[in-house]
Amino acid sequence: MLVQTTNSALTAGFTVHIINALSNNDILFSVRCESKDDDLGLKTPKVGDDYNFSFRGNVIGTTRFYCHYSWGSKKQFFDVFNSQMYQSSECGRISGNDYECFWKVQDDGFYFAAHNSPESYTKKYDWN
């Protein structure tokens, strides 16, 4: 038990935000996020919604979450969090050992930011 407590105290906490910034709700938008161990289920956030989930990174630094996106006939799949993002400080520190990563879904693709401010987002992916 002491080892688990010590290990969890050493691992960083993360919150991944997926913000639906699509132009309208006429076409159903869905997202399903998962890791090797956890399937977070199918979600259908409406325009303006912030779907988010939190977790602690594992001690060996291999935590990875990926999401499948669908918007009408458009699809996409990519990592929303992996250990390289943490090691390169891509996510923004909010306090102590806690970080946030922001993904904004728009009609033309997917944008990433360490903080949720309009000028900080960078386009990372197009829809397929």
C-alpha positions as semicolon CSV with decimal commas, in nm:
position;residue;x (nm);y (nm);z (nm)
1;M;0,000;0,000;0,000
2;L;0,283;0,242;0,077
3;V;0,425;0,188;-0,273
4;Q;0,089;0,270;-0,434
5;T;0,049;0,586;-0,227
6;T;0,403;0,698;-0,304
7;N;0,363;0,625;-0,676
8;S;0,032;0,808;-0,706
9;A;0,181;1,109;-0,529
10;L;0,458;1,121;-0,790
11;T;0,232;1,100;-1,095
12;A;0,083;1,407;-1,255
13;G;-0,290;1,463;-1,289
14;F;-0,439;1,560;-1,625
15;T;-0,771;1,685;-1,753
16;V;-0,838;1,659;-2,126
17;H;-1,105;1,894;-2,262
18;I;-1,280;1,835;-2,594
19;I;-1,479;2,144;-2,688
20;N;-1,747;2,122;-2,955
21;A;-1,699;2,440;-3,160
22;L;-1,879;2,310;-3,469
23;S;-2,108;2,550;-3,654
24;N;-2,437;2,381;-3,559
25;N;-2,610;2,076;-3,410
26;D;-2,785;1,975;-3,735
27;I;-2,541;1,688;-3,788
28;L;-2,475;1,457;-3,490
29;F;-2,123;1,488;-3,349
30;S;-1,991;1,198;-3,143
31;V;-1,666;1,115;-2,968
32;R;-1,546;0,796;-2,801
33;C;-1,228;0,816;-2,594
34;E;-1,034;0,527;-2,449
35;S;-0,701;0,404;-2,320
36;K;-0,557;0,056;-2,308
37;D;-0,750;-0,004;-1,985
38;D;-1,051;0,229;-1,997
39;D;-1,329;0,290;-2,250
40;L;-1,502;0,616;-2,157
41;G;-1,803;0,543;-2,378
42;L;-1,970;0,721;-2,667
43;K;-2,049;1,088;-2,599
44;T;-2,249;1,334;-2,809
45;P;-2,158;1,684;-2,688
46;K;-2,365;1,967;-2,835
47;V;-2,220;2,287;-2,982
48;G;-2,054;2,481;-2,700
49;D;-2,021;2,180;-2,469
50;D;-1,691;2,092;-2,303
51;Y;-1,663;1,715;-2,269
52;N;-1,373;1,644;-2,034
53;F;-1,216;1,365;-1,835
54;S;-0,941;1,347;-1,575
55;F;-0,681;1,086;-1,488
56;R;-0,341;1,033;-1,327
57;G;-0,047;0,940;-1,545
58;N;0,103;0,601;-1,474
59;V;0,439;0,572;-1,300
60;I;0,623;0,430;-1,602
61;G;0,512;0,720;-1,824
62;T;0,316;0,531;-2,088
63;T;-0,032;0,678;-2,035
64;R;-0,217;0,723;-2,364
65;F;-0,575;0,828;-2,441
66;Y;-0,708;0,837;-2,796
67;C;-1,044;0,937;-2,937
68;H;-1,258;0,841;-3,235
69;Y;-1,460;1,132;-3,375
70;S;-1,759;1,126;-3,608
71;W;-1,954;1,415;-3,760
72;G;-2,185;1,301;-4,036
73;S;-1,965;1,138;-4,301
74;K;-1,646;1,288;-4,152
75;K;-1,428;1,078;-3,923
76;Q;-1,101;1,115;-3,735
77;F;-0,891;0,926;-3,479
78;F;-0,585;1,044;-3,286
79;D;-0,417;1,060;-2,945
80;V;-0,560;1,335;-2,725
81;F;-0,294;1,258;-2,464
82;N;0,029;1,059;-2,461
83;S;0,349;1,063;-2,260
84;Q;0,534;1,271;-2,523
85;M;0,280;1,552;-2,477
86;Y;0,354;1,557;-2,104
87;Q;0,732;1,533;-2,145
88;S;0,736;1,822;-2,395
89;S;0,510;2,035;-2,170
90;E;0,235;2,065;-2,433
91;C;-0,036;2,065;-2,167
92;G;-0,074;2,368;-1,941
93;R;-0,001;2,351;-1,569
94;I;-0,298;2,461;-1,360
95;S;-0,153;2,400;-1,013
96;G;0,111;2,187;-0,848
97;N;0,130;1,864;-1,044
98;D;-0,199;1,908;-1,234
99;Y;-0,227;1,989;-1,605
100;E;-0,494;2,055;-1,869
101;C;-0,497;1,989;-2,243
102;F;-0,760;2,149;-2,469
103;W;-0,892;2,018;-2,800
104;K;-1,137;2,229;-2,999
105;V;-1,340;2,056;-3,271
106;Q;-1,435;2,285;-3,561
107;D;-1,586;2,240;-3,907
108;D;-1,238;2,251;-4,064
109;G;-1,057;2,027;-3,814
110;F;-0,905;1,985;-3,469
111;Y;-0,714;2,245;-3,273
112;F;-0,495;2,202;-2,964
113;A;-0,396;2,439;-2,682
114;A;-0,237;2,425;-2,339
115;H;-0,483;2,689;-2,214
116;N;-0,836;2,772;-2,327
117;S;-0,775;3,113;-2,478
118;P;-0,869;3,184;-2,843
119;E;-0,520;3,295;-2,950
120;S;-0,347;2,985;-2,811
121;Y;-0,505;2,718;-3,035
122;T;-0,304;2,557;-3,316
123;K;-0,456;2,339;-3,585
124;K;-0,332;1,979;-3,556
125;Y;-0,562;1,763;-3,772
126;D;-0,814;1,784;-4,055
127;W;-1,127;1,572;-4,077
128;N;-1,086;1,258;-4,291
